[in-house]
């Protein structure tokens, strides 16, 4: 089918599992109740996507408190009890885990969750992991003393995890690299290479999600400072076009990204952000269709995947469901024109 729809990754969690509308929200359940609650939340996330008509579904990241730190905290060499406050993405302060020694993955982190997701749906499924650079940018390093060295260490453990997730029957593994829109010299010098190391040897489709962040105030203020034309992707897309990563995402809806930058991704599948996650206003299907049609001027129809701009975890569930439906309906309107 042309124009398969998908989401960046996360959906809001049920209010009985975690307090709504916040990042790093604490769990409201414990022990076996928490494990059961997470699985029930995944069931709901899948049901919401299927009902809306999303084609490539995720677990809504219902089993993790945060898309980066939950993975980091599962590793050896990390202290997550004594967290440190650091500035992440050059924008806002967060309490993050501390790397105190060589990192190692002693057990699978998300492989069981991925197998559970596989058991819930016949649709294609996508699983998300943090990319190496974004992982490095979401912790305090008290051991390696080099972002590049630490990124290579992360690339290795992420590759181990990605292989385990692939074995669970996942169709797409997506690495989230919002840091790629901030640290351009590092992206060029080692970011892309570390990302490829994380994806090495995978037989499934691989993807990278690069965005302007969740719809939180620090990100919205940053976007206001970027001027009328957001050309951040211009530096990274030519490098990604030469990489072995199969799919690349970009923000389109309500962004100031010049759509012609899509042309820099020749040969790649392009996840086109047609849903703004920084607004509570639900897009109309016509607005989604207009975004997809505009993107089709720069990417072949068999390479375009309509998507959300970023994760939806900070939104309310009603609004997120409305946006899922708009994404599917708007895309369906364009599909019949092709
Ligand atoms: Zn994002």
Coordinates of C-alpha atoms and ligand atoms in Angstrom, one line a residue:
X1 CA 0.0 0.0 0.0
X2 CA 1.2 3.5 -0.8
X3 CA 1.7 6.1 2.0
X4 CA 1.7 3.8 5.0
X5 CA 1.1 5.9 8.1
X6 CA 3.1 5.6 11.3
X7 CA 3.9 7.6 14.5
X8 CA 7.2 8.9 15.8
X9 CA 6.9 6.6 18.7
X10 CA 5.2 7.6 21.9
X11 CA 1.6 8.1 22.9
X12 CA 0.2 9.5 26.2
X13 CA -0.1 6.9 29.0
X14 CA -3.3 6.1 30.9
X15 CA -3.8 8.3 34.0
X16 CA -3.8 5.2 36.2
X17 CA -0.3 4.3 35.0
X18 CA 1.5 7.7 35.1
X19 CA 0.4 11.3 35.8
X20 CA -0.6 12.8 32.4
X21 CA 1.1 15.5 30.4
X22 CA 4.6 15.3 31.8
X23 CA 7.9 13.9 30.7
X24 CA 9.6 11.5 33.1
X25 CA 6.3 11.0 34.9
X26 CA 6.6 8.5 37.8
X27 CA 4.8 5.2 37.7
X28 CA 1.7 5.1 39.8
X29 CA 1.8 1.3 40.2
X30 CA 4.4 -1.0 41.7
X31 CA 5.7 -4.6 41.3
X32 CA 3.4 -7.0 39.5
X33 CA 0.7 -4.5 39.2
X34 CA 3.1 -2.2 37.4
X35 CA 4.1 -5.0 35.0
X36 CA 0.4 -5.8 34.3
X37 CA -0.5 -2.1 34.0
X38 CA 2.3 -1.5 31.4
X39 CA 1.0 -4.4 29.3
X40 CA -2.6 -3.2 29.5
X41 CA -1.4 0.3 28.4
X42 CA 0.4 -1.3 25.4
X43 CA -2.9 -3.0 24.5
X44 CA -4.7 0.3 24.6
X45 CA -2.0 2.1 22.6
X46 CA -2.2 -0.6 19.8
X47 CA -6.0 -0.5 19.8
X48 CA -6.0 3.2 19.5
X49 CA -3.6 3.1 16.5
X50 CA -5.5 0.3 14.8
X51 CA -8.9 1.9 15.3
X52 CA -7.6 5.1 13.8
X53 CA -6.1 3.2 10.9
X54 CA -2.4 3.7 11.5
X55 CA -0.5 1.2 9.3
X56 CA 2.9 0.7 11.1
X57 CA 2.1 0.7 14.9
X58 CA 4.3 1.0 17.9
X59 CA 3.9 0.2 21.6
X60 CA 3.4 3.9 22.3
X61 CA 6.5 3.6 24.5
X62 CA 4.1 2.7 27.3
X63 CA 6.7 0.5 29.2
X64 CA 9.3 3.3 29.7
X65 CA 9.3 6.4 31.7
X66 CA 11.4 8.2 29.1
X67 CA 12.6 7.2 25.7
X68 CA 16.3 7.6 26.6
X69 CA 16.8 7.2 30.3
X70 CA 14.9 3.9 30.7
X71 CA 17.3 2.2 28.4
X72 CA 20.4 3.8 30.0
X73 CA 19.3 2.8 33.5
X74 CA 19.1 -0.8 32.5
X75 CA 22.9 -0.9 31.8
X76 CA 25.8 -1.9 34.0
X77 CA 28.1 1.0 34.7
X78 CA 25.2 3.4 35.3
X79 CA 24.1 4.9 38.6
X80 CA 20.5 6.0 38.4
X81 CA 19.9 6.5 42.1
X82 CA 22.2 9.5 42.4
X83 CA 21.1 11.5 39.4
X84 CA 22.7 14.7 38.2
X85 CA 21.2 17.8 36.6
X86 CA 22.6 18.6 33.2
X87 CA 21.6 20.8 30.3
X88 CA 20.4 18.5 27.5
X89 CA 20.1 19.4 23.7
X90 CA 21.7 22.8 24.7
X91 CA 18.2 23.8 25.8
X92 CA 16.8 22.6 29.1
X93 CA 17.9 21.0 32.4
X94 CA 17.0 17.4 33.3
X95 CA 17.9 15.0 36.1
X96 CA 19.7 12.2 34.3
X97 CA 21.6 9.0 35.2
X98 CA 25.3 9.0 35.8
X99 CA 27.8 6.8 33.9
X100 CA 30.3 5.6 36.6
X101 CA 32.1 2.9 34.7
X102 CA 32.3 0.9 31.4
X103 CA 28.8 0.4 30.2
X104 CA 27.5 -3.1 29.4
X105 CA 24.2 -4.7 28.6
X106 CA 23.8 -7.7 30.8
X107 CA 20.3 -8.6 29.8
X108 CA 17.7 -7.7 27.1
X109 CA 15.9 -4.4 27.9
X110 CA 12.9 -4.2 25.5
X111 CA 13.0 -7.6 23.8
X112 CA 10.1 -9.1 25.8
X113 CA 8.1 -5.9 25.3
X114 CA 8.7 -6.1 21.6
X115 CA 7.6 -9.8 21.5
X116 CA 4.4 -8.8 23.4
X117 CA 3.7 -6.0 20.8
X118 CA 4.3 -8.6 18.1
X119 CA 1.6 -10.8 19.7
X120 CA -1.0 -8.1 19.7
X121 CA -1.3 -7.1 16.1
X122 CA -1.0 -8.4 12.5
X123 CA 0.0 -5.0 11.3
X124 CA 3.6 -4.0 10.7
X125 CA 5.3 -2.9 13.9
X126 CA 8.1 -0.5 14.7
X127 CA 10.2 -0.4 17.8
X128 CA 12.1 2.8 18.9
X129 CA 15.5 3.1 20.6
X130 CA 17.5 6.1 21.5
X131 CA 20.4 6.8 19.1
X132 CA 23.9 6.8 20.4
X133 CA 24.4 10.6 20.3
X134 CA 21.1 11.3 22.0
X135 CA 21.9 8.8 24.7
X136 CA 25.2 10.5 25.4
X137 CA 23.3 13.9 25.5
X138 CA 20.9 12.6 28.1
X139 CA 23.3 11.5 30.9
X140 CA 26.1 12.7 33.1
X141 CA 29.5 11.1 32.2
X142 CA 31.8 10.5 35.1
X143 CA 33.9 7.8 33.4
X144 CA 34.6 8.1 29.6
X145 CA 35.6 11.8 29.4
X146 CA 34.7 11.8 25.7
X147 CA 31.3 12.1 24.1
X148 CA 32.6 10.2 21.1
X149 CA 34.0 7.3 23.0
X150 CA 30.9 7.0 25.1
X151 CA 28.8 7.1 21.9
X152 CA 30.7 4.2 20.4
X153 CA 30.2 2.2 23.6
X154 CA 26.4 3.0 23.4
X155 CA 26.4 2.0 19.7
X156 CA 27.6 -1.4 20.7
X157 CA 25.0 -2.0 23.4
X158 CA 22.3 -0.5 21.3
X159 CA 23.2 -2.9 18.5
X160 CA 23.0 -5.9 20.9
X161 CA 19.5 -4.7 21.9
X162 CA 18.4 -3.9 18.4
X163 CA 19.3 -7.5 17.3
X164 CA 17.3 -8.9 20.2
X165 CA 14.3 -6.7 19.3
X166 CA 14.6 -7.7 15.6
X167 CA 14.5 -11.4 16.6
X168 CA 11.1 -10.7 18.3
X169 CA 9.6 -10.1 14.9
X170 CA 9.8 -6.3 14.5
X171 CA 9.5 -4.8 11.0
X172 CA 11.2 -1.5 11.6
X173 CA 13.8 -0.4 14.3
X174 CA 14.0 3.4 14.7
X175 CA 16.7 5.2 16.4
X176 CA 15.7 8.6 17.9
X177 CA 18.3 11.3 17.3
X178 CA 16.9 14.7 18.2
X179 CA 20.5 15.6 19.1
X180 CA 21.2 15.5 15.4
X181 CA 19.4 18.8 15.1
X182 CA 21.7 20.5 17.6
X183 CA 25.4 19.3 17.4
X184 CA 26.2 19.4 13.7
X185 CA 29.9 19.0 13.9
X186 CA 29.6 15.9 16.1
X187 CA 27.0 14.5 13.7
X188 CA 29.5 14.8 10.9
X189 CA 32.5 13.7 12.9
X190 CA 31.1 10.6 14.6
X191 CA 27.3 10.8 15.0
X192 CA 26.3 9.1 11.7
X193 CA 29.1 6.5 12.0
X194 CA 27.9 5.6 15.6
X195 CA 24.3 5.4 14.4
X196 CA 25.3 3.0 11.6
X197 CA 27.2 0.9 14.2
X198 CA 24.1 0.7 16.3
X199 CA 22.1 -0.5 13.2
X200 CA 24.9 -2.9 12.0
X201 CA 23.8 -6.3 10.7
X202 CA 20.0 -5.7 11.1
X203 CA 17.9 -7.3 8.4
X204 CA 14.8 -5.4 9.2
X205 CA 14.1 -1.8 8.0
X206 CA 16.1 0.8 9.9
X207 CA 15.0 4.4 10.6
X208 CA 16.2 7.5 12.2
X209 CA 13.9 10.1 13.8
X210 CA 15.2 13.6 13.9
X211 CA 13.0 16.3 15.3
X212 CA 12.7 19.6 17.1
X213 CA 11.5 17.9 20.2
X214 CA 8.4 17.3 22.3
X215 CA 5.9 20.2 22.5
X216 CA 7.3 21.4 25.8
X217 CA 8.0 25.1 26.6
X218 CA 11.8 24.9 26.3
X219 CA 11.5 23.4 22.8
X220 CA 8.7 25.8 21.8
X221 CA 10.9 28.8 22.9
X222 CA 13.8 27.4 21.0
X223 CA 11.8 27.1 17.9
X224 CA 10.8 30.7 18.1
X225 CA 14.5 31.6 18.1
X226 CA 15.3 29.7 14.9
X227 CA 13.9 32.3 12.4
X228 CA 11.7 32.0 9.4
X229 CA 13.5 29.1 7.8
X230 CA 14.7 26.1 9.7
X231 CA 17.6 24.7 7.8
X232 CA 19.1 22.4 10.4
X233 CA 18.3 19.3 8.3
X234 CA 20.3 20.7 5.5
X235 CA 23.6 19.7 7.2
X236 CA 22.6 16.2 8.2
X237 CA 20.4 15.0 5.3
X238 CA 23.2 14.7 2.7
X239 CA 25.2 12.6 5.3
X240 CA 22.2 10.4 6.0
X241 CA 21.6 10.0 2.3
X242 CA 25.0 8.3 2.0
X243 CA 24.4 6.1 5.1
X244 CA 22.9 2.7 5.4
X245 CA 19.9 3.8 7.4
X246 CA 16.7 3.2 5.4
X247 CA 14.2 5.8 6.6
X248 CA 14.6 9.3 7.8
X249 CA 12.0 11.5 9.5
X250 CA 11.5 15.3 9.4
X251 CA 9.0 17.7 10.9
X252 CA 6.7 19.4 8.4
X253 CA 3.4 20.3 10.0
X254 CA 3.5 23.8 11.5
X255 CA 7.3 23.9 11.2
X256 CA 9.4 26.3 9.2
X257 CA 11.4 23.5 7.5
X258 CA 11.7 24.3 3.8
X259 CA 10.2 21.2 2.2
X260 CA 12.7 21.2 -0.6
X261 CA 15.2 19.8 1.9
X262 CA 13.4 16.5 1.5
X263 CA 15.2 16.4 -1.9
X264 CA 18.5 15.9 0.0
X265 CA 17.3 12.4 1.1
X266 CA 17.4 10.9 -2.3
X267 CA 17.2 7.1 -2.1
X268 CA 15.7 7.0 1.4
X269 CA 12.2 6.4 2.6
X270 CA 11.0 9.7 4.2
X271 CA 8.7 9.9 7.3
X272 CA 6.9 13.2 6.7
X273 CA 5.7 14.9 9.9
X274 CA 2.1 15.8 9.2
X275 CA 0.9 16.2 12.8
X276 CA 2.1 19.0 15.1
X277 CA 2.8 17.7 18.6
X278 CA 3.3 21.1 20.1
X279 CA -0.4 22.1 19.7
X280 CA -3.6 20.9 21.3
X281 CA -5.5 21.7 18.2
X282 CA -6.3 18.6 16.2
X283 CA -5.5 18.9 12.5
X284 CA -8.2 18.4 10.0
X285 CA -7.8 15.6 7.5
X286 CA -7.6 18.3 4.8
X287 CA -4.6 19.9 6.5
X288 CA -2.9 16.5 6.8
X289 CA -3.6 15.9 3.1
X290 CA -2.2 19.3 2.1
X291 CA 1.1 18.5 4.0
X292 CA 1.4 15.1 2.3
X293 CA 0.6 16.5 -1.1
X294 CA 3.2 19.2 -0.6
X295 CA 5.8 16.7 0.4
X296 CA 5.0 14.5 -2.7
X297 CA 6.6 17.2 -4.8
X298 CA 10.0 16.2 -3.3
X299 CA 9.8 12.5 -2.6
X300 CA 8.5 9.5 -4.7
X301 CA 5.1 8.3 -3.7
X302 CA 6.5 4.8 -2.9
X303 CA 9.0 6.3 -0.5
X304 CA 6.7 8.6 1.6
X305 CA 5.4 7.6 5.1
X306 CA 3.0 10.2 6.7
X307 CA 4.0 10.4 10.4
X308 CA 3.7 12.6 13.5
X309 CA 6.3 15.3 14.0
X310 CA 7.5 13.8 17.3
X311 CA 6.3 11.8 20.2
X312 CA 2.8 12.5 21.7
X313 CA 3.5 11.5 25.3
X314 CA 2.9 15.1 26.7
X315 CA -0.5 15.4 25.0
X316 CA -3.9 14.4 26.5
X317 CA -5.2 11.1 25.3
X318 CA -8.3 12.5 23.6
X319 CA -6.2 14.9 21.6
X320 CA -3.7 12.2 20.6
X321 CA -6.5 10.0 19.4
X322 CA -7.9 12.8 17.4
X323 CA -4.5 13.4 15.8
X324 CA -4.1 9.7 14.9
X325 CA -7.5 9.7 13.2
X326 CA -6.7 12.9 11.3
X327 CA -3.3 11.4 10.1
X328 CA -5.0 8.3 8.8
X329 CA -8.0 10.1 7.2
X330 CA -5.9 12.8 5.6
X331 CA -3.5 10.3 4.2
X332 CA -6.4 8.2 2.8
X333 CA -7.6 11.3 0.9
X334 CA -4.3 11.6 -0.9
X335 CA -4.0 7.8 -1.5
X336 CA -7.1 7.8 -3.7
X337 CA -5.6 10.5 -5.8
X338 CA -2.5 8.4 -6.7
Ligands
LIG1 ZN1 11.0 13.6 18.3

